[in-house]
Short mmCIF file of C-alpha atoms in Angstrom, two decimals:
data_model
loop_
_atom_site.label_atom_id
_atom_site.label_comp_id
_atom_site.label_asym_id
_atom_site.label_seq_id
_atom_site.Cartn_x
_atom_site.Cartn_y
_atom_site.Cartn_z
CA MET A 1 -63.56 2.22 -93.68
CA ASP A 2 -65.18 5.05 -91.89
CA ILE A 3 -63.05 5.07 -88.80
CA GLN A 4 -63.88 7.52 -86.07
CA HIS A 5 -61.23 8.62 -83.58
CA ARG A 6 -62.28 9.43 -80.02
CA ARG A 7 -60.66 10.40 -76.73
CA LEU A 8 -61.95 9.63 -73.21
CA ALA A 9 -60.60 10.91 -69.89
CA ALA A 10 -60.78 8.06 -67.36
CA ASN A 11 -58.73 6.70 -64.46
CA ASP A 12 -56.40 9.72 -64.36
CA ALA A 13 -55.48 9.31 -68.01
CA VAL A 14 -56.65 10.37 -71.43
CA HIS A 15 -57.23 7.50 -73.80
CA HIS A 16 -57.33 7.36 -77.58
CA TYR A 17 -59.38 4.72 -79.42
CA ALA A 18 -60.76 4.09 -82.87
CA VAL A 19 -64.20 2.85 -83.75
CA VAL A 20 -65.62 1.30 -86.88
CA GLY A 21 -68.38 -1.00 -88.01
CA ASP A 22 -71.84 -1.95 -86.86
CA GLY A 23 -73.05 -5.07 -84.91
CA PRO A 24 -72.25 -6.78 -81.68
CA PRO A 25 -69.35 -5.37 -79.70
CA LEU A 26 -65.76 -6.41 -80.47
CA ILE A 27 -62.68 -4.98 -78.72
CA LEU A 28 -59.34 -5.42 -80.31
CA LEU A 29 -56.19 -4.89 -78.11
CA HIS A 30 -52.81 -4.37 -79.58
CA GLY A 31 -49.37 -5.30 -78.13
CA PHE A 32 -45.81 -4.21 -78.22
CA PRO A 33 -44.43 -2.49 -80.21
CA GLN A 34 -47.61 -1.54 -82.03
CA THR A 35 -50.66 0.65 -81.74
CA TRP A 36 -54.37 0.25 -82.61
CA ARG A 37 -53.27 0.27 -86.37
CA ALA A 38 -52.18 -3.35 -86.00
CA TRP A 39 -55.77 -4.26 -86.32
CA LEU A 40 -56.57 -2.43 -89.60
CA ARG A 41 -56.67 -5.53 -91.77
CA VAL A 42 -58.70 -7.55 -89.29
CA ALA A 43 -61.18 -4.62 -88.80
CA GLU A 44 -61.65 -4.22 -92.52
CA LEU A 45 -62.80 -7.80 -92.68
CA LEU A 46 -65.12 -7.61 -89.68
CA ALA A 47 -66.50 -4.08 -89.76
CA GLY A 48 -69.64 -5.22 -91.59
CA GLU A 49 -70.45 -7.70 -88.74
CA PHE A 50 -69.21 -6.04 -85.54
CA ARG A 51 -69.02 -2.59 -83.80
CA ILE A 52 -65.19 -2.61 -83.24
CA VAL A 53 -63.37 -0.57 -80.69
CA MET A 54 -59.57 -0.50 -81.07
CA PRO A 55 -57.88 1.29 -78.16
CA ASP A 56 -54.39 2.59 -77.80
CA LEU A 57 -53.06 1.16 -74.46
CA ARG A 58 -52.44 3.75 -71.71
CA GLY A 59 -49.74 6.19 -72.55
CA LEU A 60 -49.62 5.30 -76.29
CA GLY A 61 -52.35 7.37 -77.78
CA GLY A 62 -50.60 10.76 -78.00
CA SER A 63 -51.26 11.74 -74.37
CA PRO A 64 -48.53 10.93 -71.91
CA GLY A 65 -49.72 8.42 -69.29
CA PRO A 66 -49.45 8.81 -65.60
CA ALA A 67 -46.55 7.56 -63.51
CA SER A 68 -48.30 4.37 -62.46
CA GLY A 69 -51.21 2.11 -63.44
CA TYR A 70 -49.56 -0.24 -65.95
CA ASP A 71 -50.47 -3.52 -64.32
CA LYS A 72 -52.86 -5.30 -66.68
CA HIS A 73 -55.83 -5.04 -64.35
CA SER A 74 -55.41 -1.25 -64.36
CA LEU A 75 -55.18 -1.33 -68.21
CA ALA A 76 -58.32 -3.47 -68.24
CA ALA A 77 -60.10 -0.83 -66.16
CA ASP A 78 -59.14 1.66 -68.96
CA VAL A 79 -60.66 -0.62 -71.53
CA ARG A 80 -63.74 -1.11 -69.46
CA ALA A 81 -64.31 2.63 -69.28
CA ILE A 82 -64.04 2.87 -73.04
CA ALA A 83 -66.37 -0.11 -73.46
CA ARG A 84 -68.81 1.40 -71.08
CA ALA A 85 -68.91 4.60 -73.02
CA GLU A 86 -69.40 2.82 -76.37
CA PHE A 87 -71.49 -0.29 -75.40
CA GLY A 88 -72.81 0.29 -71.94
CA GLY A 89 -73.44 -3.08 -70.25
CA THR A 90 -73.60 -5.10 -73.47
CA PRO A 91 -71.06 -7.95 -73.38
CA ALA A 92 -68.20 -7.69 -75.79
CA THR A 93 -65.97 -10.22 -77.47
CA LEU A 94 -62.37 -9.37 -76.77
CA CYS A 95 -59.33 -10.21 -78.85
CA GLY A 96 -55.87 -9.30 -77.68
CA HIS A 97 -52.44 -9.80 -79.27
CA ASP A 98 -49.23 -9.97 -77.23
CA VAL A 99 -49.53 -7.51 -74.26
CA GLY A 100 -53.06 -6.76 -75.49
CA GLY A 101 -53.83 -10.44 -74.60
CA TYR A 102 -52.64 -9.92 -71.12
CA VAL A 103 -55.01 -6.88 -70.86
CA GLY A 104 -57.89 -8.92 -72.43
CA PHE A 105 -57.32 -11.72 -69.91
CA ALA A 106 -57.34 -9.26 -66.95
CA TYR A 107 -60.58 -7.75 -68.38
CA ALA A 108 -62.25 -11.10 -68.55
CA LEU A 109 -61.12 -11.93 -64.94
CA SER A 110 -62.40 -8.65 -63.66
CA HIS A 111 -65.46 -8.11 -65.76
CA ARG A 112 -66.87 -11.63 -66.45
CA ASP A 113 -70.48 -10.51 -66.83
CA VAL A 114 -69.65 -8.19 -69.83
CA THR A 115 -67.13 -10.48 -71.54
CA ALA A 116 -68.87 -12.62 -74.15
CA ALA A 117 -65.71 -14.41 -75.42
CA LEU A 118 -61.95 -13.94 -75.24
CA VAL A 119 -59.31 -14.61 -77.95
CA LEU A 120 -55.70 -14.61 -76.97
CA VAL A 121 -53.23 -14.25 -79.94
CA GLU A 122 -49.70 -15.18 -79.15
CA ALA A 123 -50.37 -14.26 -75.52
CA ALA A 124 -49.91 -16.75 -72.61
CA PRO A 125 -51.23 -14.64 -69.69
CA PRO A 126 -49.06 -13.90 -66.49
CA GLY A 127 -49.73 -16.72 -64.08
CA THR A 128 -49.81 -19.53 -66.66
CA SER A 129 -46.91 -22.07 -66.61
CA GLN A 130 -46.15 -21.27 -70.26
CA LEU A 131 -45.35 -17.53 -69.56
CA ASP A 132 -43.38 -18.64 -66.42
CA HIS A 133 -41.31 -20.78 -68.84
CA GLN A 134 -41.00 -17.97 -71.36
CA MET A 135 -39.59 -15.64 -68.66
CA THR A 136 -36.46 -17.87 -68.37
CA ASN A 137 -36.22 -18.81 -72.08
CA PRO A 138 -33.35 -17.09 -73.91
CA ARG A 139 -35.51 -17.02 -77.04
CA GLN A 140 -37.91 -14.74 -75.23
CA TRP A 141 -35.17 -12.30 -74.05
CA HIS A 142 -37.30 -9.26 -74.43
CA LEU A 143 -39.54 -10.08 -71.55
CA SER A 144 -36.75 -9.77 -68.99
CA PHE A 145 -35.00 -6.91 -70.94
CA HIS A 146 -38.19 -4.84 -71.06
CA ALA A 147 -39.04 -5.58 -67.52
CA ASN A 148 -35.76 -3.97 -66.50
CA ALA A 149 -37.50 -0.75 -67.66
CA ASP A 150 -34.84 1.76 -66.64
CA VAL A 151 -32.03 0.08 -68.62
CA ALA A 152 -34.24 -0.74 -71.55
CA HIS A 153 -35.33 2.90 -71.81
CA LEU A 154 -31.65 3.98 -71.66
CA LEU A 155 -30.79 1.68 -74.57
CA ILE A 156 -33.88 2.05 -76.76
CA GLY A 157 -34.62 5.75 -76.18
CA GLY A 158 -33.60 7.73 -79.33
CA GLN A 159 -33.31 4.47 -81.24
CA GLU A 160 -37.05 3.57 -81.31
CA ARG A 161 -37.17 3.16 -85.21
CA ALA A 162 -34.17 0.87 -85.42
CA TYR A 163 -35.33 -1.17 -82.36
CA ILE A 164 -38.91 -1.62 -83.47
CA ASP A 165 -37.86 -2.54 -86.98
CA PHE A 166 -35.48 -5.23 -85.61
CA PHE A 167 -38.03 -6.46 -83.17
CA ILE A 168 -40.74 -6.92 -85.83
CA ARG A 169 -38.41 -8.35 -88.58
CA SER A 170 -36.95 -10.85 -86.11
CA ARG A 171 -40.38 -12.44 -85.46
CA ILE A 172 -41.98 -12.30 -88.83
CA TYR A 173 -42.73 -15.01 -91.39
CA ASP A 174 -44.18 -13.01 -94.26
CA ALA A 175 -41.58 -10.21 -94.51
CA GLY A 176 -43.93 -8.01 -96.56
CA ALA A 177 -46.85 -8.09 -94.18
CA ILE A 178 -45.60 -5.08 -92.28
CA GLU A 179 -44.21 -2.36 -94.52
CA ALA A 180 -41.49 0.18 -93.64
CA ALA A 181 -44.15 3.05 -93.63
CA GLU A 182 -46.04 1.16 -90.89
CA VAL A 183 -42.87 0.66 -88.84
CA ASP A 184 -42.32 4.40 -89.23
CA ARG A 185 -45.75 5.00 -87.69
CA TYR A 186 -45.07 2.76 -84.73
CA ALA A 187 -41.72 4.39 -84.15
CA GLU A 188 -43.26 7.82 -84.15
CA ALA A 189 -45.85 6.66 -81.66
CA TYR A 190 -43.38 5.20 -79.28
CA ALA A 191 -41.00 8.16 -79.61
CA ALA A 192 -43.68 10.48 -78.35
CA PRO A 193 -43.19 11.91 -74.79
CA GLY A 194 -43.81 9.25 -72.15
CA ALA A 195 -44.85 6.43 -74.67
CA LEU A 196 -41.79 4.24 -74.36
CA ARG A 197 -41.66 4.57 -70.60
CA ALA A 198 -45.45 3.43 -70.59
CA ALA A 199 -44.78 0.57 -72.80
CA LEU A 200 -41.82 -0.67 -70.61
CA GLU A 201 -43.84 -0.25 -67.42
CA MET A 202 -46.17 -2.84 -68.84
CA TYR A 203 -43.43 -5.34 -68.75
CA ARG A 204 -42.11 -4.21 -65.41
CA SER A 205 -45.53 -4.99 -63.96
CA LEU A 206 -45.60 -8.63 -65.09
CA ALA A 207 -44.72 -10.06 -61.65
CA LEU A 208 -47.60 -8.05 -60.19
CA ASP A 209 -49.86 -9.25 -63.04
CA ARG A 210 -49.00 -12.74 -62.17
CA GLN A 211 -50.06 -12.22 -58.42
CA LEU A 212 -53.28 -10.51 -59.42
CA ASN A 213 -54.28 -13.05 -61.99
CA LEU A 214 -53.61 -16.06 -59.69
CA ALA A 215 -55.53 -14.33 -56.86
CA ALA A 216 -58.52 -13.79 -59.13
CA LEU A 217 -58.47 -17.33 -60.40
CA ALA A 218 -58.19 -18.66 -56.84
CA GLU A 219 -61.06 -16.55 -55.65
CA ASP A 220 -63.54 -16.86 -58.59
CA GLY A 221 -62.32 -19.93 -60.50
CA ARG A 222 -61.33 -20.41 -64.09
CA LEU A 223 -63.12 -18.31 -66.81
CA THR A 224 -66.38 -19.83 -68.01
CA MET A 225 -66.87 -17.88 -71.21
CA PRO A 226 -65.28 -19.29 -74.50
CA VAL A 227 -61.51 -18.68 -74.46
CA THR A 228 -59.60 -19.32 -77.61
CA ALA A 229 -55.76 -19.46 -77.70
CA VAL A 230 -54.17 -18.69 -81.13
CA GLY A 231 -50.71 -19.34 -82.19
CA GLY A 232 -48.68 -19.31 -85.33
CA ALA A 233 -47.05 -22.27 -86.93
CA PRO A 234 -44.22 -23.36 -87.23
CA ALA A 235 -43.36 -21.85 -83.81
CA ALA A 236 -46.43 -22.79 -81.89
CA SER A 237 -48.21 -26.14 -81.22
CA THR A 238 -51.76 -27.05 -80.64
CA THR A 239 -50.87 -29.10 -77.66
CA ALA A 240 -49.02 -26.20 -75.88
CA LEU A 241 -52.00 -23.85 -76.70
CA ARG A 242 -54.49 -26.41 -75.25
CA GLU A 243 -52.46 -26.91 -72.09
CA MET A 244 -52.10 -23.15 -71.52
CA VAL A 245 -55.85 -22.36 -72.02
CA ALA A 246 -56.93 -25.21 -69.86
CA GLU A 247 -55.07 -23.62 -66.88
CA VAL A 248 -57.31 -20.56 -67.04
CA ALA A 249 -60.64 -21.57 -68.73
CA THR A 250 -63.27 -24.23 -68.52
CA ASP A 251 -64.28 -23.70 -72.11
CA GLY A 252 -60.89 -23.48 -73.79
CA ARG A 253 -60.05 -24.01 -77.41
CA ALA A 254 -56.78 -23.75 -79.43
CA GLU A 255 -56.35 -22.50 -82.98
CA LEU A 256 -53.14 -22.93 -84.95
CA VAL A 257 -52.60 -20.55 -87.94
CA GLN A 258 -50.23 -21.97 -90.59
CA GLU A 259 -47.26 -20.20 -92.18
CA THR A 260 -47.14 -17.16 -89.96
CA GLY A 261 -44.81 -15.48 -87.55
CA TYR A 262 -45.75 -13.60 -84.40
CA TRP A 263 -47.72 -10.86 -86.10
CA ILE A 264 -50.87 -12.92 -87.00
CA PRO A 265 -53.21 -9.82 -87.31
CA GLU A 266 -51.21 -8.47 -90.19
CA GLU A 267 -49.71 -11.74 -91.68
CA ARG A 268 -52.89 -13.79 -91.64
CA PRO A 269 -55.80 -11.34 -91.07
CA ALA A 270 -58.45 -13.51 -92.89
CA GLU A 271 -57.71 -16.58 -90.74
CA LEU A 272 -57.68 -14.50 -87.56
CA ALA A 273 -61.06 -12.81 -88.53
CA GLU A 274 -62.60 -16.23 -88.99
CA ILE A 275 -61.36 -17.34 -85.60
CA ILE A 276 -62.83 -14.24 -83.99
CA ARG A 277 -66.23 -14.91 -85.80
CA GLY A 278 -66.24 -18.48 -84.44
CA ALA A 279 -65.45 -17.26 -80.98
CA ALA A 280 -68.27 -14.78 -81.03
CA ARG A 281 -70.69 -17.37 -82.26
CA THR A 282 -69.98 -19.77 -79.42
CA ARG A 283 -70.87 -17.31 -76.64
#
């Protein structure tokens, strides 16, 4: 792929993003503990059909992020600045995994007129009952741990490679889907000055994200563009996905990807690419 790398100064930060392909706008948003590179396999399948933008979230693109601005509506404003530079006012399909899904949801709430469709991959947005439950579920221990950002930074700092490797391996189905060399790249990115702090601040802000999302839903109602919730089996269920997306969207769908762990973009890129195609067609 002919991937172009660009930087944009906006909202008191410098943002890195990758661009590839030609066609209607598609924005792919990574989660923790990854970078834009998490989307390489999906982008390779879709670059002939979409103009794809893959940002690094604030503070994770090689330029240290500012002290604040890690709530998902601020991160969505970063993404909107990138989208405006690349697509102008043309509506884009957004697909976010993990924290990237939280950002994509905030983007759709704040920029409804330029959001063609939204795909949430393993991402129950703050304000949904499913994430409220996850915050108290011991199996989702990392949410509360990362939200205690100072302690998490103390324990993870200097051990980024070991922690990221454990975090990925503990939630994977296809153990060969993310190779050691890719874990090395992620560890290098999160060991850069300010990067781990930025990532943890995204979790510290989850309570604020919940307030902002619920306020936006109360004021403007549920999202009306197509919203697809994607989960991996055997852990996820279609019923839970449908219930979650129904809370936030009037045109909600659920897609279950078989035989995958948490890292669907790498473990099942072909299936996810087809889901994104379908979401874009239903706009």
